[in-house]
Amino acid sequence: MADYQIINPYNGEQIEAYDFHTREQVAQAVDTLVAGRKNQQSTPAFERSNILLKLAQLLQDRKDDLARLITEETGKTISDSRVEIDRAYNTALASAMEARAINGEALDSDAYPPMREKVGVVLWKPLGTVLCITPFNFPINIAVHKIGPAFAAGNTILFKPGPQNKRSAGLLVELCYEAGMDKSVLQMLIPDIEATSFAVSHPQIQAINFTGGTAAANAIAANAGYKKMLFELGGNDPLIVMPDADLDAAVKATINQRFATAGQRCTAAKRLFVHSEVFDAFAEKLVIATAKLKVGDPAEDDTFVGPLIHTAAADEVENRIESAVKAGARVLFGHQRQGNILWPTILDNVADDAEIVAEETFGPVVPLRKFDDENELIALINNSPFGLQAGVFTQNLALAKRLYNQLDVGLLAVNDGPGFRAEHFPFGGVKESGIGKEGVRYAIREMSYQKTLVI
Ligand SMILES: NC(=O)c1ccc[n+]([C@@H]2O[C@H](COP(=O)([O-])OP(=O)(O)OC[C@H]3O[C@@H](n4cnc5c(N)ncnc54)[C@H](O)[C@@H]3O)[C@@H](O)[C@H]2O)c1
Ligand SMILES: O=CCS(=O)(=O)O
């Protein structure tokens, strides 16, 4: 029996079964990538930029194939999968643009005594070989967010996708080769956890660029030693609705940023804080709009909510809903299940310490929390181990500035939800949401070091 089976989360059919790569194959790939550093050193920035530009074009050309693979493997709706490829196109394009713009700086030694009459020329240099580890939920765009900047910076790359994503990630790597990346510069492997840990601790891996959950991040951090780490982890992101909010816009953002991808997104609007003055009106509008969403086969163009990634994930979210309900939460909509599909569910009166709001819940559930006081709101939001992003619907700029200053997050979106992301903006949170910044220009710097020449 093979080590791993890729199961279609919607219909339960086996797509493929395969064996994980071994520790020996990891060692071999690292040797190849160490040898490939020479290749990267002799590839000028403009050529790396051209390769990334070609990759962007290929992503566009193969959009339908990639989107179909994502939908089959993950159950993400086909419309969402297409959006992911459009985003990946932007990520590759931004990587191409930034590859030409990795500028350093010049410093005058005489800014401080004694007078030395020297100039420091500071340039960004590649770290060497970067291990990129990605999660199941955005298998192409998150991978391009890692491969694009690491390649632009001049590194060689060992890419380890989620085991469910072998086929979509495999096609992405083929496109990288077709665009001109050498096999000595990019290798993809899917080893088991033990052999992945071997890669993490390998002395010839200089950096780990990881997106995923806290448990895996803790294991990687414990194992990595003195390596550069860029960690994009979980979130429990709030969306705030104030009395002066455009309620229709807030409802739209809630639906797009909580029910799309069946809620399995790090920046999903996982906690809804609605001011008591507009609570009932907002809840009613949200229920009416949610009832119109098509739930079911992710391969159909108009489906909005498909299945969760696997049965254990659907069980976990369903159990959290049930225990919240047992503790007094009211179901305003949903709470039905068919296979791995959970209907978009809206809850009211959820206890603040219920698992469904206290933990990161990766599913299509909106817990509505009424509030009156701004200070109470800030304390409630900050009382979380996570701090990824936040969104507020309000016309009050002064309030928005206060929230910006006081919330422990990496980004606050005004009149948008926490799921806002532009691929070239800095991206990454505080606390257990991660360390370092993605976003193409920032990730390039994370995947580089500063080297100074004094003349
Ligand atoms: N902040 C972000 O940008 C972002 C984006 C997407 C997902 N996420 C987070 O990812 C999680 C969901 O994705 P997932 O279930 O694929 O996450 P996961 O942590 O289970 O797996 C992510 C990747 O890490 C690998 N992995 C697991 N254990 C490992 C270990 N001990 N050592 C090395 N590698 C290991 C997996 O095989 C996979 O490739 C959620 O917590 C979500 O919030 C964060
Ligand atoms: O899981 C989240 C990744 S993104 O869509 O916010 O980039």
Short mmCIF file of N, CA, C and O in Angstrom, two decimals, residues 7-100:
data_model
loop_
_atom_site.label_atom_id
_atom_site.label_comp_id
_atom_site.label_asym_id
_atom_site.label_seq_id
_atom_site.Cartn_x
_atom_site.Cartn_y
_atom_site.Cartn_z
N ILE A 7 -7.20 12.03 -1.91
CA ILE A 7 -8.63 11.75 -2.00
C ILE A 7 -9.35 13.05 -2.36
O ILE A 7 -9.11 14.09 -1.74
N ASN A 8 -10.24 12.97 -3.34
CA ASN A 8 -11.06 14.13 -3.68
C ASN A 8 -12.01 14.41 -2.50
O ASN A 8 -12.82 13.56 -2.14
N PRO A 9 -11.91 15.59 -1.87
CA PRO A 9 -12.69 15.84 -0.65
C PRO A 9 -14.20 15.89 -0.91
O PRO A 9 -14.98 15.72 0.02
N TYR A 10 -14.59 16.12 -2.16
CA TYR A 10 -16.04 16.22 -2.45
C TYR A 10 -16.68 14.85 -2.63
O TYR A 10 -17.69 14.54 -2.02
N ASN A 11 -16.05 13.99 -3.48
CA ASN A 11 -16.72 12.72 -3.78
C ASN A 11 -16.03 11.51 -3.16
O ASN A 11 -16.47 10.38 -3.33
N GLY A 12 -14.94 11.73 -2.44
CA GLY A 12 -14.27 10.64 -1.74
C GLY A 12 -13.47 9.71 -2.65
O GLY A 12 -12.92 8.71 -2.19
N GLU A 13 -13.41 10.04 -3.96
CA GLU A 13 -12.67 9.15 -4.88
C GLU A 13 -11.16 9.35 -4.75
O GLU A 13 -10.69 10.48 -4.56
N GLN A 14 -10.44 8.24 -4.90
CA GLN A 14 -8.97 8.35 -4.86
C GLN A 14 -8.48 8.93 -6.18
O GLN A 14 -8.82 8.44 -7.25
N ILE A 15 -7.66 9.97 -6.08
CA ILE A 15 -7.11 10.61 -7.29
C ILE A 15 -5.78 9.96 -7.64
O ILE A 15 -5.45 9.73 -8.79
N GLU A 16 -4.99 9.68 -6.61
CA GLU A 16 -3.66 9.12 -6.82
C GLU A 16 -3.15 8.57 -5.49
O GLU A 16 -3.58 9.05 -4.42
N ALA A 17 -2.29 7.55 -5.59
CA ALA A 17 -1.62 7.06 -4.37
C ALA A 17 -0.13 7.06 -4.67
O ALA A 17 0.28 6.74 -5.80
N TYR A 18 0.69 7.44 -3.70
CA TYR A 18 2.13 7.51 -3.97
C TYR A 18 2.93 7.32 -2.69
O TYR A 18 2.39 7.43 -1.58
N ASP A 19 4.22 7.05 -2.87
CA ASP A 19 5.13 6.92 -1.72
C ASP A 19 5.86 8.24 -1.49
O ASP A 19 6.21 8.95 -2.44
N PHE A 20 6.11 8.53 -0.22
CA PHE A 20 6.85 9.75 0.11
C PHE A 20 8.31 9.61 -0.32
O PHE A 20 8.85 8.50 -0.38
N HIS A 21 8.94 10.74 -0.60
CA HIS A 21 10.38 10.73 -0.88
C HIS A 21 11.13 10.36 0.40
O HIS A 21 10.68 10.67 1.50
N THR A 22 12.27 9.72 0.19
CA THR A 22 13.03 9.23 1.35
C THR A 22 14.06 10.28 1.79
O THR A 22 14.35 11.23 1.07
N ARG A 23 14.63 10.00 2.95
CA ARG A 23 15.72 10.82 3.48
C ARG A 23 16.89 10.88 2.48
O ARG A 23 17.50 11.94 2.28
N GLU A 24 17.18 9.74 1.83
CA GLU A 24 18.29 9.70 0.86
C GLU A 24 17.96 10.63 -0.32
O GLU A 24 18.84 11.35 -0.82
N GLN A 25 16.70 10.62 -0.74
CA GLN A 25 16.34 11.52 -1.86
C GLN A 25 16.42 12.98 -1.43
O GLN A 25 16.79 13.84 -2.23
N VAL A 26 16.10 13.25 -0.16
CA VAL A 26 16.25 14.62 0.34
C VAL A 26 17.73 15.02 0.28
O VAL A 26 18.09 16.10 -0.22
N ALA A 27 18.60 14.11 0.76
CA ALA A 27 20.04 14.42 0.79
C ALA A 27 20.55 14.68 -0.64
O ALA A 27 21.31 15.63 -0.88
N GLN A 28 20.08 13.84 -1.58
CA GLN A 28 20.49 13.99 -2.98
C GLN A 28 20.04 15.34 -3.55
O GLN A 28 20.79 16.05 -4.22
N ALA A 29 18.78 15.69 -3.25
CA ALA A 29 18.24 16.96 -3.77
C ALA A 29 19.02 18.14 -3.21
O ALA A 29 19.33 19.10 -3.93
N VAL A 30 19.36 18.06 -1.91
CA VAL A 30 20.12 19.18 -1.31
C VAL A 30 21.49 19.28 -2.00
O VAL A 30 21.94 20.39 -2.34
N ASP A 31 22.14 18.14 -2.25
CA ASP A 31 23.44 18.17 -2.95
C ASP A 31 23.29 18.86 -4.31
O ASP A 31 24.11 19.70 -4.71
N THR A 32 22.23 18.49 -5.04
CA THR A 32 21.98 19.10 -6.35
C THR A 32 21.83 20.61 -6.22
O THR A 32 22.39 21.39 -7.01
N LEU A 33 21.09 21.03 -5.19
CA LEU A 33 20.81 22.46 -5.02
C LEU A 33 22.05 23.23 -4.55
O LEU A 33 22.21 24.41 -4.87
N VAL A 34 22.90 22.56 -3.80
CA VAL A 34 24.17 23.21 -3.39
C VAL A 34 25.01 23.44 -4.65
O VAL A 34 25.54 24.54 -4.87
N ALA A 35 25.09 22.41 -5.49
CA ALA A 35 25.84 22.57 -6.76
C ALA A 35 25.20 23.65 -7.62
O ALA A 35 25.89 24.39 -8.33
N GLY A 36 23.88 23.77 -7.55
CA GLY A 36 23.14 24.74 -8.37
C GLY A 36 23.38 26.19 -7.99
O GLY A 36 23.03 27.10 -8.75
N ARG A 37 23.96 26.42 -6.82
CA ARG A 37 24.19 27.83 -6.42
C ARG A 37 25.10 28.55 -7.41
O ARG A 37 24.93 29.73 -7.67
N LYS A 38 26.07 27.80 -7.99
CA LYS A 38 26.98 28.40 -9.00
C LYS A 38 26.16 28.88 -10.18
O LYS A 38 26.39 29.95 -10.73
N ASN A 39 25.21 28.01 -10.56
CA ASN A 39 24.32 28.32 -11.67
C ASN A 39 23.55 29.63 -11.39
O ASN A 39 23.48 30.52 -12.25
N GLN A 40 23.03 29.74 -10.19
CA GLN A 40 22.31 30.96 -9.82
C GLN A 40 23.23 32.17 -9.81
O GLN A 40 22.84 33.25 -10.25
N GLN A 41 24.48 31.97 -9.30
CA GLN A 41 25.41 33.11 -9.23
C GLN A 41 25.72 33.66 -10.62
O GLN A 41 25.97 34.84 -10.80
N SER A 42 25.69 32.74 -11.62
CA SER A 42 26.04 33.21 -12.98
C SER A 42 24.79 33.64 -13.76
O SER A 42 24.87 33.94 -14.94
N THR A 43 23.63 33.64 -13.09
CA THR A 43 22.40 34.12 -13.76
C THR A 43 22.12 35.54 -13.28
O THR A 43 21.75 35.73 -12.11
N PRO A 44 22.30 36.54 -14.14
CA PRO A 44 22.11 37.91 -13.66
C PRO A 44 20.65 38.21 -13.30
O PRO A 44 19.74 37.49 -13.73
N ALA A 45 20.47 39.27 -12.54
CA ALA A 45 19.13 39.62 -12.07
C ALA A 45 18.15 39.79 -13.23
O ALA A 45 16.99 39.36 -13.14
N PHE A 46 18.60 40.38 -14.33
CA PHE A 46 17.65 40.60 -15.42
C PHE A 46 17.18 39.27 -16.03
O PHE A 46 16.04 39.14 -16.45
N GLU A 47 18.07 38.27 -16.02
CA GLU A 47 17.63 36.95 -16.54
C GLU A 47 16.67 36.28 -15.57
O GLU A 47 15.69 35.66 -15.98
N ARG A 48 16.95 36.40 -14.28
CA ARG A 48 16.02 35.83 -13.29
C ARG A 48 14.66 36.52 -13.44
O ARG A 48 13.61 35.87 -13.36
N SER A 49 14.70 37.81 -13.69
CA SER A 49 13.46 38.56 -13.87
C SER A 49 12.71 38.04 -15.12
O SER A 49 11.49 37.82 -15.08
N ASN A 50 13.45 37.80 -16.20
CA ASN A 50 12.79 37.32 -17.43
C ASN A 50 12.17 35.95 -17.22
O ASN A 50 11.09 35.65 -17.74
N ILE A 51 12.86 35.10 -16.46
CA ILE A 51 12.32 33.75 -16.19
C ILE A 51 11.02 33.87 -15.40
O ILE A 51 10.02 33.19 -15.69
N LEU A 52 11.00 34.77 -14.42
CA LEU A 52 9.78 34.93 -13.61
C LEU A 52 8.64 35.53 -14.43
O LEU A 52 7.47 35.18 -14.24
N LEU A 53 9.02 36.39 -15.38
CA LEU A 53 8.00 36.97 -16.27
C LEU A 53 7.38 35.86 -17.13
O LEU A 53 6.17 35.80 -17.33
N LYS A 54 8.24 34.97 -17.61
CA LYS A 54 7.75 33.83 -18.43
C LYS A 54 6.86 32.94 -17.56
O LYS A 54 5.81 32.46 -18.02
N LEU A 55 7.26 32.75 -16.29
CA LEU A 55 6.44 31.93 -15.40
C LEU A 55 5.05 32.56 -15.25
O LEU A 55 4.03 31.86 -15.29
N ALA A 56 5.01 33.89 -15.08
CA ALA A 56 3.71 34.57 -14.94
C ALA A 56 2.84 34.27 -16.16
O ALA A 56 1.65 33.93 -16.06
N GLN A 57 3.46 34.37 -17.34
CA GLN A 57 2.71 34.12 -18.59
C GLN A 57 2.20 32.68 -18.62
O GLN A 57 1.04 32.41 -18.99
N LEU A 58 3.05 31.74 -18.22
CA LEU A 58 2.65 30.32 -18.25
C LEU A 58 1.53 30.05 -17.25
O LEU A 58 0.64 29.23 -17.51
N LEU A 59 1.56 30.73 -16.12
CA LEU A 59 0.48 30.55 -15.14
C LEU A 59 -0.85 31.00 -15.75
O LEU A 59 -1.89 30.36 -15.55
N GLN A 60 -0.78 32.08 -16.52
CA GLN A 60 -2.00 32.56 -17.17
C GLN A 60 -2.46 31.56 -18.24
O GLN A 60 -3.63 31.21 -18.32
N ASP A 61 -1.47 31.08 -19.03
CA ASP A 61 -1.81 30.13 -20.11
C ASP A 61 -2.43 28.84 -19.56
O ASP A 61 -3.28 28.24 -20.19
N ARG A 62 -1.92 28.39 -18.41
CA ARG A 62 -2.37 27.10 -17.88
C ARG A 62 -3.36 27.26 -16.72
O ARG A 62 -3.55 26.35 -15.91
N LYS A 63 -4.00 28.43 -16.69
CA LYS A 63 -4.92 28.74 -15.57
C LYS A 63 -5.98 27.66 -15.38
O LYS A 63 -6.23 27.19 -14.27
N ASP A 64 -6.60 27.22 -16.48
CA ASP A 64 -7.70 26.26 -16.34
C ASP A 64 -7.21 24.93 -15.79
O ASP A 64 -7.87 24.32 -14.94
N ASP A 65 -6.04 24.47 -16.27
CA ASP A 65 -5.50 23.18 -15.79
C ASP A 65 -5.17 23.26 -14.30
O ASP A 65 -5.48 22.36 -13.53
N LEU A 66 -4.50 24.35 -13.94
CA LEU A 66 -4.11 24.50 -12.53
C LEU A 66 -5.34 24.60 -11.64
O LEU A 66 -5.41 23.96 -10.58
N ALA A 67 -6.33 25.39 -12.08
CA ALA A 67 -7.53 25.58 -11.26
C ALA A 67 -8.26 24.24 -11.09
O ALA A 67 -8.72 23.91 -10.00
N ARG A 68 -8.33 23.46 -12.16
CA ARG A 68 -9.02 22.16 -12.07
C ARG A 68 -8.31 21.25 -11.06
O ARG A 68 -8.95 20.60 -10.22
N LEU A 69 -6.97 21.23 -11.11
CA LEU A 69 -6.22 20.38 -10.18
C LEU A 69 -6.44 20.82 -8.73
O LEU A 69 -6.65 19.99 -7.83
N ILE A 70 -6.43 22.14 -8.50
CA ILE A 70 -6.64 22.63 -7.12
C ILE A 70 -8.02 22.18 -6.63
O ILE A 70 -8.19 21.71 -5.50
N THR A 71 -9.02 22.33 -7.50
CA THR A 71 -10.38 21.98 -7.09
C THR A 71 -10.50 20.48 -6.80
O THR A 71 -11.12 20.08 -5.81
N GLU A 72 -9.89 19.66 -7.65
CA GLU A 72 -9.97 18.21 -7.41
C GLU A 72 -9.29 17.82 -6.10
O GLU A 72 -9.79 17.00 -5.34
N GLU A 73 -8.11 18.42 -5.85
CA GLU A 73 -7.33 18.01 -4.68
C GLU A 73 -7.87 18.56 -3.37
O GLU A 73 -7.76 17.91 -2.33
N THR A 74 -8.37 19.80 -3.41
CA THR A 74 -8.68 20.49 -2.15
C THR A 74 -10.17 20.71 -1.94
O THR A 74 -10.57 21.08 -0.83
N GLY A 75 -10.98 20.55 -2.99
CA GLY A 75 -12.41 20.84 -2.85
C GLY A 75 -12.71 22.32 -2.92
O GLY A 75 -13.87 22.73 -2.76
N LYS A 76 -11.69 23.14 -3.18
CA LYS A 76 -11.94 24.58 -3.33
C LYS A 76 -12.81 24.79 -4.58
O LYS A 76 -12.62 24.10 -5.59
N THR A 77 -13.74 25.72 -4.52
CA THR A 77 -14.63 25.89 -5.68
C THR A 77 -13.80 26.35 -6.89
O THR A 77 -12.79 27.04 -6.73
N ILE A 78 -14.29 25.98 -8.06
CA ILE A 78 -13.53 26.27 -9.27
C ILE A 78 -13.36 27.79 -9.47
O ILE A 78 -12.30 28.25 -9.92
N SER A 79 -14.39 28.55 -9.05
CA SER A 79 -14.24 30.02 -9.22
C SER A 79 -13.14 30.53 -8.27
O SER A 79 -12.33 31.38 -8.66
N ASP A 80 -13.10 30.01 -7.06
CA ASP A 80 -12.03 30.39 -6.12
C ASP A 80 -10.65 29.97 -6.64
O ASP A 80 -9.66 30.68 -6.46
N SER A 81 -10.61 28.78 -7.22
CA SER A 81 -9.31 28.28 -7.73
C SER A 81 -8.81 29.18 -8.86
O SER A 81 -7.61 29.45 -8.96
N ARG A 82 -9.76 29.66 -9.68
CA ARG A 82 -9.33 30.57 -10.77
C ARG A 82 -8.80 31.88 -10.19
O ARG A 82 -7.80 32.43 -10.66
N VAL A 83 -9.47 32.36 -9.14
CA VAL A 83 -8.99 33.60 -8.49
C VAL A 83 -7.58 33.36 -7.94
O VAL A 83 -6.70 34.23 -8.04
N GLU A 84 -7.37 32.17 -7.39
CA GLU A 84 -6.02 31.89 -6.85
C GLU A 84 -4.97 31.99 -7.95
O GLU A 84 -3.87 32.52 -7.73
N ILE A 85 -5.29 31.49 -9.14
CA ILE A 85 -4.28 31.55 -10.22
C ILE A 85 -4.08 33.00 -10.69
O ILE A 85 -2.95 33.40 -10.99
N ASP A 86 -5.15 33.79 -10.70
CA ASP A 86 -4.98 35.21 -11.05
C ASP A 86 -4.04 35.88 -10.03
O ASP A 86 -3.19 36.70 -10.39
N ARG A 87 -4.22 35.51 -8.77
CA ARG A 87 -3.34 36.08 -7.73
C ARG A 87 -1.90 35.60 -7.94
O ARG A 87 -0.95 36.37 -7.79
N ALA A 88 -1.75 34.31 -8.27
CA ALA A 88 -0.40 33.76 -8.46
C ALA A 88 0.30 34.46 -9.64
O ALA A 88 1.51 34.67 -9.62
N TYR A 89 -0.50 34.80 -10.68
CA TYR A 89 0.05 35.54 -11.82
C TYR A 89 0.65 36.87 -11.31
O TYR A 89 1.79 37.22 -11.64
N ASN A 90 -0.13 37.57 -10.46
CA ASN A 90 0.37 38.85 -9.92
C ASN A 90 1.63 38.64 -9.08
O ASN A 90 2.55 39.45 -9.10
N THR A 91 1.65 37.55 -8.32
CA THR A 91 2.80 37.28 -7.45
C THR A 91 4.05 37.03 -8.29
O THR A 91 5.14 37.54 -7.99
N ALA A 92 3.88 36.25 -9.38
CA ALA A 92 5.03 35.98 -10.25
C ALA A 92 5.47 37.26 -10.96
O ALA A 92 6.68 37.53 -11.08
N LEU A 93 4.48 38.05 -11.40
CA LEU A 93 4.81 39.31 -12.09
C LEU A 93 5.56 40.25 -11.15
O LEU A 93 6.59 40.84 -11.52
N ALA A 94 5.06 40.38 -9.91
CA ALA A 94 5.73 41.26 -8.93
C ALA A 94 7.14 40.73 -8.63
O ALA A 94 8.08 41.52 -8.46
N SER A 95 7.29 39.40 -8.59
CA SER A 95 8.63 38.83 -8.35
C SER A 95 9.57 39.21 -9.50
O SER A 95 10.75 39.53 -9.28
N ALA A 96 9.03 39.16 -10.73
CA ALA A 96 9.85 39.54 -11.90
C ALA A 96 10.26 41.01 -11.81
O ALA A 96 11.43 41.35 -12.06
N MET A 97 9.31 41.86 -11.45
CA MET A 97 9.62 43.30 -11.36
C MET A 97 10.66 43.55 -10.27
O MET A 97 11.62 44.28 -10.46
N GLU A 98 10.44 42.93 -9.11
CA GLU A 98 11.32 43.19 -7.96
C GLU A 98 12.71 42.59 -8.15
O GLU A 98 13.67 43.06 -7.54
N ALA A 99 12.80 41.53 -8.97
CA ALA A 99 14.12 40.91 -9.19
C ALA A 99 15.11 41.93 -9.77
O ALA A 99 16.32 41.84 -9.55
N ARG A 100 14.57 42.90 -10.52
CA ARG A 100 15.43 43.92 -11.13
C ARG A 100 15.67 45.10 -10.19
O ARG A 100 16.39 46.03 -10.55
#
